[in-house]
Amino acid sequence: MPDDVVEVLFTEDQIRTRVQDLAHRISEDYKDRRLVLVSILRGSVFFATDLARQIELPLSMDFLSISSYGEGSEGVVRITKDLEENIAGKDVLVIEDIIDTGFTLKYLLRTLGGRNPKSLEVCTLLDRRARRIIDLELKYVGFEIPDKFVIGYGLDYRQRYRNLPYIGVVKP
Ligand code: IMP
Ligand code: MG
């Protein structure tokens, strides 16, 4: 474990089990529908690919990249890489790494909702409710976490730690 990781919140095994549970539920809920997984770059990539492998349905995957304008500009989000696929009439499931204040997701849902998908839901690996400002409905949540900055399994601190197989807390 790197020196500056002070705590492991979820082990590789715990994550695998939880991802399987979510994938089972999704496989039931999306039977006979046109499922599109929209993975938000870069944080959700590890989660999205593991989840997709466990979903026993035909599906497509697409990727969206956004950037937000730093502190004090909450809610100002810009698409830096858009979807390739037309989502009109399809059942879109947004895959996120973590929902914190909710500003990013609110923007995403508004933008994607405007493209007339048949349905639009959210699957997030982590939910940090203590810091939520925008109230949003999250259909699938992997784990609720305390008010600590987390890294690993896709999540970064200044672009580091994404490749750790577990989710941990770094020294502030
Ligand atoms: P929100 O708009 O405040 O909900 O911010 C969500 C985004 O901030 C996530 O998609 C992450 O990219 C990033 N983020 C928030 N908290 C953490 C964290 O603890 N570790 C790594 N990234 C985080
Ligand atoms: Mg993110």
Coordinates of N, CA and C and ligand atoms in Angstrom, one line a residue:
M1 N 0.9 -1.2 0.0 CA 0.0 0.0 0.0 C 0.9 1.3 0.0
P2 N 0.6 2.2 -0.9 CA 1.4 3.5 -0.8 C 1.4 4.1 0.5
D3 N 2.5 4.8 0.9 CA 2.6 5.4 2.3 C 1.5 6.4 2.6
D4 N 1.0 7.1 1.6 CA 0.0 8.2 1.9 C -1.4 7.7 1.8
V5 N -1.6 6.4 1.6 CA -3.0 5.8 1.8 C -3.1 5.4 3.2
V6 N -4.1 6.1 3.9 CA -4.2 5.9 5.4 C -5.2 4.8 5.8
E7 N -6.1 4.5 4.8 CA -7.2 3.6 5.2 C -7.8 3.0 4.0
V8 N -8.1 1.7 4.1 CA -8.8 1.0 3.0 C -10.3 1.0 3.4
L9 N -11.1 1.5 2.5 CA -12.6 1.5 2.8 C -13.3 0.3 2.2
F10 N -12.9 -0.1 1.0 CA -13.4 -1.3 0.4 C -12.4 -2.1 -0.3
T11 N -12.3 -3.4 0.0 CA -11.2 -4.2 -0.6 C -11.7 -4.6 -2.0
E12 N -10.7 -5.2 -2.7 CA -11.0 -5.7 -4.1 C -12.1 -6.7 -4.1
D13 N -12.1 -7.6 -3.1 CA -13.2 -8.6 -2.9 C -14.6 -8.0 -2.7
Q14 N -14.6 -7.0 -1.8 CA -15.9 -6.3 -1.5 C -16.4 -5.6 -2.7
I15 N -15.5 -5.0 -3.5 CA -15.9 -4.3 -4.7 C -16.5 -5.3 -5.7
R16 N -15.8 -6.4 -5.9 CA -16.2 -7.4 -6.9 C -17.6 -7.9 -6.5
T17 N -17.8 -8.2 -5.3 CA -19.1 -8.7 -4.8 C -20.2 -7.7 -5.1
R18 N -20.0 -6.5 -4.7 CA -21.0 -5.4 -4.9 C -21.3 -5.2 -6.4
V19 N -20.2 -5.2 -7.2 CA -20.4 -5.0 -8.6 C -21.3 -6.1 -9.2
Q20 N -21.1 -7.3 -8.7 CA -21.9 -8.5 -9.2 C -23.4 -8.3 -8.8
D21 N -23.6 -7.8 -7.6 CA -25.0 -7.5 -7.1 C -25.7 -6.5 -8.0
L22 N -24.9 -5.4 -8.3 CA -25.5 -4.4 -9.1 C -25.8 -4.9 -10.5
A23 N -24.9 -5.7 -11.1 CA -25.0 -6.2 -12.4 C -26.2 -7.1 -12.5
H24 N -26.5 -7.9 -11.4 CA -27.6 -8.8 -11.4 C -28.9 -8.0 -11.5
R25 N -29.0 -7.0 -10.6 CA -30.2 -6.1 -10.6 C -30.4 -5.5 -12.0
I26 N -29.3 -5.0 -12.6 CA -29.5 -4.3 -13.9 C -29.9 -5.3 -14.9
S27 N -29.4 -6.5 -14.9 CA -29.7 -7.6 -15.8 C -31.2 -7.9 -15.8
E28 N -31.8 -7.9 -14.5 CA -33.2 -8.1 -14.4 C -34.0 -6.9 -14.9
D29 N -33.6 -5.7 -14.5 CA -34.4 -4.5 -14.7 C -34.4 -4.1 -16.2
Y30 N -33.4 -4.5 -17.0 CA -33.2 -4.0 -18.3 C -33.5 -5.1 -19.4
K31 N -34.1 -6.2 -19.0 CA -34.4 -7.3 -19.9 C -35.3 -6.7 -21.1
D32 N -35.0 -7.1 -22.3 CA -35.8 -6.7 -23.5 C -35.8 -5.2 -23.7
R33 N -34.7 -4.5 -23.2 CA -34.7 -3.0 -23.5 C -33.4 -2.8 -24.2
R34 N -33.2 -1.5 -24.6 CA -32.0 -1.2 -25.4 C -31.0 -0.4 -24.6
L35 N -30.3 -1.2 -23.8 CA -29.4 -0.6 -22.8 C -28.1 0.0 -23.3
V36 N -27.9 1.3 -23.0 CA -26.6 1.9 -23.3 C -26.0 2.4 -22.0
L37 N -24.8 1.9 -21.7 CA -24.0 2.3 -20.6 C -23.2 3.6 -21.0
V38 N -23.4 4.6 -20.3 CA -22.7 5.9 -20.6 C -21.7 6.1 -19.4
S39 N -20.4 5.8 -19.7 CA -19.4 5.9 -18.7 C -18.8 7.3 -18.7
I40 N -18.7 7.9 -17.5 CA -18.2 9.3 -17.5 C -16.7 9.2 -17.2
L41 N -15.9 9.7 -18.2 CA -14.4 9.6 -18.1 C -13.9 10.6 -17.1
R42 N -12.8 10.3 -16.4 CA -12.1 9.1 -16.5 C -12.4 8.1 -15.3
G43 N -12.9 8.7 -14.3 CA -13.1 8.0 -13.0 C -13.9 6.7 -13.1
S44 N -14.9 6.7 -13.9 CA -15.8 5.5 -13.9 C -15.4 4.4 -14.8
V45 N -14.3 4.5 -15.4 CA -13.9 3.4 -16.4 C -13.7 2.0 -15.8
F46 N -13.0 2.0 -14.7 CA -12.8 0.6 -14.1 C -14.1 0.0 -13.7
F47 N -14.9 0.8 -13.0 CA -16.2 0.4 -12.6 C -17.1 -0.1 -13.8
A48 N -17.1 0.8 -14.8 CA -18.0 0.5 -15.9 C -17.6 -0.8 -16.7
T49 N -16.4 -1.0 -16.9 CA -16.0 -2.2 -17.6 C -16.2 -3.4 -16.8
D50 N -15.9 -3.4 -15.5 CA -16.2 -4.6 -14.6 C -17.7 -4.8 -14.6
L51 N -18.5 -3.8 -14.4 CA -19.9 -3.9 -14.4 C -20.5 -4.5 -15.7
A52 N -20.0 -4.0 -16.8 CA -20.5 -4.4 -18.1 C -20.3 -5.9 -18.3
R53 N -19.1 -6.4 -17.9 CA -18.7 -7.8 -18.0 C -19.7 -8.7 -17.3
Q54 N -20.3 -8.2 -16.2 CA -21.2 -9.0 -15.4 C -22.7 -8.9 -15.8
I55 N -23.0 -8.0 -16.7 CA -24.4 -7.8 -17.1 C -24.7 -8.8 -18.2
E56 N -25.7 -9.6 -18.0 CA -26.0 -10.7 -18.9 C -27.1 -10.2 -19.9
L57 N -26.8 -9.2 -20.6 CA -27.8 -8.6 -21.6 C -26.9 -8.0 -22.8
P58 N -27.5 -8.0 -24.0 CA -26.9 -7.2 -25.0 C -26.9 -5.7 -24.6
L59 N -25.8 -5.0 -24.8 CA -25.7 -3.6 -24.4 C -24.7 -2.9 -25.3
S60 N -24.7 -1.6 -25.3 CA -23.6 -0.9 -25.9 C -23.0 0.0 -24.8
M61 N -21.8 0.4 -25.1 CA -21.1 1.3 -24.2 C -20.6 2.5 -24.9
D62 N -20.7 3.7 -24.2 CA -20.2 4.9 -24.8 C -19.6 5.7 -23.7
F63 N -18.8 6.7 -24.0 CA -18.0 7.5 -23.1 C -18.2 9.0 -23.3
L64 N -18.2 9.6 -22.2 CA -18.4 11.1 -22.2 C -17.4 11.7 -21.3
S65 N -16.7 12.7 -21.7 CA -15.7 13.4 -20.9 C -16.2 14.8 -20.6
I66 N -16.0 15.2 -19.3 CA -16.4 16.5 -19.0 C -15.3 17.2 -18.2
S67 N -15.3 18.5 -18.2 CA -14.4 19.2 -17.2 C -15.2 20.2 -16.5
S68 N -14.9 20.4 -15.2 CA -15.6 21.5 -14.5 C -14.6 22.6 -14.2
Y69 N -15.1 23.7 -14.0 CA -14.2 24.9 -13.8 C -13.9 25.2 -12.4
G70 N -13.2 24.2 -11.8 CA -12.6 24.5 -10.4 C -13.5 24.9 -9.3
E71 N -13.0 25.2 -8.2 CA -13.7 25.6 -7.0 C -14.5 26.9 -7.2
G72 N -15.6 27.0 -6.6 CA -16.4 28.3 -6.7 C -17.1 28.5 -8.0
S73 N -17.1 27.5 -8.9 CA -17.9 27.6 -10.1 C -18.7 26.4 -10.2
E74 N -19.3 26.0 -9.1 CA -20.1 24.8 -9.1 C -21.2 24.8 -10.2
G75 N -21.4 23.7 -10.8 CA -22.5 23.6 -11.8 C -22.0 24.0 -13.2
V76 N -20.8 24.7 -13.3 CA -20.4 25.0 -14.6 C -19.5 23.9 -15.1
V77 N -20.1 23.1 -16.0 CA -19.5 21.9 -16.5 C -19.5 22.0 -18.1
R78 N -18.5 21.4 -18.7 CA -18.4 21.5 -20.1 C -18.1 20.1 -20.7
I79 N -18.7 19.7 -21.8 CA -18.4 18.4 -22.4 C -17.1 18.6 -23.2
T80 N -16.1 17.8 -22.9 CA -14.9 17.9 -23.7 C -14.8 16.7 -24.7
K81 N -15.5 15.6 -24.5 CA -15.6 14.6 -25.5 C -17.1 14.0 -25.4
D82 N -17.8 14.2 -26.5 CA -19.2 13.8 -26.5 C -19.4 12.3 -26.8
L83 N -20.6 11.8 -26.7 CA -20.9 10.4 -27.0 C -20.8 10.3 -28.5
E84 N -20.6 9.0 -29.0 CA -20.5 8.7 -30.4 C -21.9 8.3 -30.8
E85 N -22.7 7.7 -29.9 CA -23.9 7.1 -30.2 C -25.1 8.0 -30.0
N86 N -26.1 7.9 -30.9 CA -27.4 8.6 -30.7 C -28.2 7.9 -29.7
I87 N -28.6 8.5 -28.6 CA -29.2 7.8 -27.5 C -30.8 8.0 -27.5
A88 N -31.3 8.7 -28.6 CA -32.7 8.9 -28.7 C -33.4 7.5 -28.7
G89 N -34.5 7.4 -27.9 CA -35.2 6.1 -27.8 C -34.6 5.0 -27.1
K90 N -33.4 5.2 -26.5 CA -32.7 4.1 -25.9 C -32.8 4.2 -24.3
D91 N -32.4 3.1 -23.7 CA -32.4 3.1 -22.2 C -31.0 3.4 -21.7
V92 N -30.8 4.6 -21.3 CA -29.5 5.1 -20.9 C -29.2 4.9 -19.4
L93 N -28.1 4.3 -19.1 CA -27.7 4.2 -17.7 C -26.3 4.9 -17.6
V94 N -26.3 6.0 -16.8 CA -25.1 6.8 -16.6 C -24.3 6.1 -15.5
I95 N -23.0 5.8 -15.9 CA -22.2 5.2 -14.9 C -21.2 6.2 -14.3
E96 N -21.3 6.5 -13.0 CA -20.4 7.5 -12.4 C -19.5 6.8 -11.3
D97 N -18.4 7.4 -11.0 CA -17.6 6.9 -10.0 C -18.1 7.4 -8.6
I98 N -18.4 8.7 -8.5 CA -18.9 9.2 -7.2 C -19.8 10.4 -7.4
I99 N -20.8 10.4 -6.6 CA -21.7 11.6 -6.6 C -21.4 12.3 -5.3
D100 N -21.0 13.6 -5.4 CA -20.5 14.4 -4.3 C -21.6 15.5 -4.1
T101 N -21.3 16.7 -4.5 CA -22.3 17.7 -4.4 C -23.6 17.4 -5.3
G102 N -23.3 16.8 -6.4 CA -24.4 16.5 -7.4 C -24.4 17.4 -8.5
F103 N -23.6 18.5 -8.5 CA -23.6 19.4 -9.6 C -23.3 18.8 -11.0
T104 N -22.3 18.0 -11.0 CA -21.8 17.4 -12.3 C -23.0 16.5 -12.8
L105 N -23.6 15.7 -12.0 CA -24.6 14.8 -12.4 C -25.9 15.6 -12.9
K106 N -26.2 16.7 -12.2 CA -27.3 17.5 -12.6 C -27.2 18.0 -14.0
Y107 N -26.0 18.5 -14.3 CA -25.7 19.0 -15.6 C -25.8 17.8 -16.6
L108 N -25.2 16.7 -16.3 CA -25.2 15.6 -17.2 C -26.6 15.1 -17.5
L109 N -27.4 15.0 -16.5 CA -28.8 14.5 -16.7 C -29.6 15.5 -17.5
R110 N -29.4 16.8 -17.3 CA -30.1 17.8 -18.1 C -29.7 17.7 -19.6
T111 N -28.4 17.6 -19.8 CA -27.9 17.5 -21.2 C -28.3 16.2 -21.9
L112 N -28.2 15.1 -21.2 CA -28.5 13.8 -21.9 C -30.1 13.7 -22.0
G113 N -30.8 14.2 -21.0 CA -32.2 14.2 -21.0 C -32.8 14.9 -22.2
G114 N -32.1 15.9 -22.7 CA -32.5 16.7 -23.8 C -32.4 16.0 -25.1
R115 N -31.8 14.8 -25.1 CA -31.6 14.1 -26.4 C -32.6 13.0 -26.5
N116 N -33.6 13.0 -25.7 CA -34.8 12.1 -25.8 C -34.5 10.6 -25.7
P117 N -33.7 10.3 -24.6 CA -33.6 8.8 -24.4 C -35.0 8.3 -23.9
K118 N -35.2 7.0 -24.1 CA -36.4 6.4 -23.6 C -36.5 6.4 -22.1
S119 N -35.3 6.1 -21.5 CA -35.2 6.3 -20.0 C -33.8 6.7 -19.7
L120 N -33.6 7.3 -18.5 CA -32.3 7.8 -18.1 C -32.2 7.6 -16.6
E121 N -31.2 6.8 -16.2 CA -31.0 6.4 -14.8 C -29.5 6.5 -14.5
V122 N -29.2 6.4 -13.2 CA -27.9 6.6 -12.8 C -27.4 5.3 -12.0
C123 N -26.2 4.9 -12.2 CA -25.5 3.9 -11.4 C -24.2 4.5 -11.0
T124 N -24.1 4.7 -9.7 CA -22.8 5.2 -9.2 C -22.1 4.3 -8.2
L125 N -20.8 4.2 -8.3 CA -20.1 3.3 -7.4 C -20.2 3.8 -6.0
L126 N -20.0 5.1 -5.8 CA -19.9 5.7 -4.5 C -20.9 6.9 -4.4
D127 N -21.4 7.0 -3.2 CA -22.4 8.1 -2.9 C -21.9 8.8 -1.6
R128 N -21.5 10.0 -1.7 CA -21.1 10.8 -0.5 C -22.2 11.8 -0.1
R129 N -23.2 11.3 0.6 CA -24.4 12.1 0.8 C -24.1 13.3 1.7
A130 N -23.1 13.3 2.6 CA -22.9 14.4 3.5 C -22.6 15.7 2.8
R131 N -22.2 15.6 1.5 CA -21.8 16.8 0.8 C -22.8 17.2 -0.3
R132 N -23.9 16.5 -0.3 CA -24.9 16.7 -1.4 C -25.6 18.1 -1.3
I133 N -25.6 18.7 -2.4 CA -26.3 20.0 -2.5 C -27.5 19.9 -3.4
I134 N -27.4 19.2 -4.5 CA -28.5 19.0 -5.4 C -29.1 17.6 -5.1
D135 N -30.4 17.6 -4.9 CA -31.1 16.3 -4.6 C -31.4 15.6 -5.9
L136 N -30.9 14.4 -6.0 CA -31.0 13.6 -7.3 C -31.4 12.2 -7.0
E137 N -32.1 11.6 -7.9 CA -32.5 10.2 -7.6 C -31.4 9.3 -8.2
L138 N -30.8 8.4 -7.4 CA -29.8 7.5 -7.9 C -30.4 6.1 -7.8
K139 N -30.6 5.5 -9.0 CA -31.2 4.2 -9.0 C -30.3 3.1 -8.4
Y140 N -29.0 3.1 -8.8 CA -28.1 2.1 -8.3 C -26.9 2.7 -7.6
V141 N -26.7 2.3 -6.4 CA -25.5 2.9 -5.6 C -24.7 1.7 -5.1
G142 N -23.4 1.7 -5.4 CA -22.5 0.7 -4.9 C -22.3 0.8 -3.4
F143 N -21.8 1.9 -2.9 CA -21.5 2.1 -1.5 C -21.7 3.5 -1.1
E144 N -22.3 3.7 0.1 CA -22.3 5.1 0.7 C -21.0 5.3 1.4
I145 N -20.4 6.5 1.3 CA -19.1 6.7 2.0 C -19.2 7.9 2.9
P146 N -18.3 7.9 3.9 CA -18.3 9.1 4.8 C -17.6 10.3 4.1
D147 N -17.5 11.4 4.8 CA -17.0 12.6 4.2 C -15.5 12.6 4.2
K148 N -14.9 11.7 3.4 CA -13.5 11.7 3.2 C -13.1 11.6 1.7
F149 N -12.0 12.1 1.4 CA -11.6 12.0 0.0 C -11.0 10.6 -0.4
V150 N -11.6 10.0 -1.4 CA -11.2 8.6 -1.7 C -10.5 8.5 -3.0
I151 N -9.7 7.4 -3.1 CA -8.9 7.2 -4.3 C -9.0 5.7 -4.6
G152 N -8.5 5.3 -5.8 CA -8.4 3.9 -6.2 C -9.6 3.4 -7.0
Y153 N -9.5 2.3 -7.7 CA -10.5 1.7 -8.6 C -11.1 2.8 -9.5
G154 N -10.2 3.6 -10.1 CA -10.6 4.6 -11.0 C -10.6 6.0 -10.5
L155 N -10.7 6.1 -9.2 CA -10.7 7.5 -8.6 C -9.3 8.0 -8.4
D156 N -9.1 9.3 -8.7 CA -7.7 9.8 -8.6 C -7.6 10.9 -7.6
Y157 N -6.3 11.2 -7.2 CA -6.0 12.5 -6.5 C -4.9 13.0 -7.4
R158 N -5.1 14.1 -8.1 CA -4.2 14.7 -9.1 C -3.6 13.6 -10.0
Q159 N -4.5 12.9 -10.6 CA -4.2 11.8 -11.6 C -3.5 10.6 -11.1
R160 N -3.3 10.5 -9.8 CA -2.6 9.4 -9.2 C -3.6 8.4 -8.6
Y161 N -3.2 7.2 -8.4 CA -3.9 6.2 -7.6 C -5.0 5.5 -8.3
R162 N -5.3 5.9 -9.6 CA -6.5 5.3 -10.3 C -6.4 3.7 -10.3
N163 N -5.2 3.3 -10.5 CA -5.0 1.8 -10.7 C -4.9 1.0 -9.5
L164 N -5.1 1.6 -8.3 CA -5.2 0.7 -7.1 C -6.5 -0.1 -7.2
P165 N -6.4 -1.4 -6.8 CA -7.5 -2.3 -6.9 C -8.6 -2.1 -5.9
Y166 N -8.3 -1.4 -4.8 CA -9.2 -1.1 -3.7 C -9.5 0.3 -3.6
I167 N -10.5 0.7 -2.8 CA -10.8 2.1 -2.6 C -10.3 2.5 -1.2
G168 N -9.5 3.6 -1.2 CA -8.9 4.0 0.1 C -9.0 5.5 0.3
V169 N -8.4 5.9 1.4 CA -8.4 7.3 1.8 C -7.0 7.8 1.8
V170 N -6.7 8.9 1.1 CA -5.3 9.4 1.2 C -5.2 10.5 2.2
K171 N -4.0 10.7 2.7 CA -3.6 11.7 3.6 C -4.0 13.0 3.1
P172 N -4.7 13.9 3.8 CA -5.2 15.2 3.3 C -3.9 16.1 3.0
Ligands
IMP1 P1 -19.9 16.6 -7.8 O1 -20.2 17.5 -9.0 O2 -19.5 17.5 -6.6 O3 -20.9 15.6 -7.5 O4 -18.5 16.0 -8.1 C1 -18.4 14.7 -8.6 C2 -17.0 14.5 -9.3 O5 -15.9 15.0 -8.5 C3 -16.8 13.1 -9.4 O6 -17.3 12.6 -10.7 C4 -15.3 12.9 -9.3 O7 -14.7 13.0 -10.5 C5 -14.9 14.1 -8.4 N1 -14.7 13.7 -7.0 C6 -15.5 14.0 -6.0 N2 -15.1 13.4 -4.8 C7 -14.0 12.7 -5.1 C8 -13.1 11.9 -4.3 O8 -13.3 11.7 -3.1 N3 -12.1 11.3 -5.0 C9 -11.9 11.5 -6.3 N4 -12.7 12.2 -7.1 C10 -13.7 12.9 -6.5
MG2 MG -16.1 12.0 -12.3

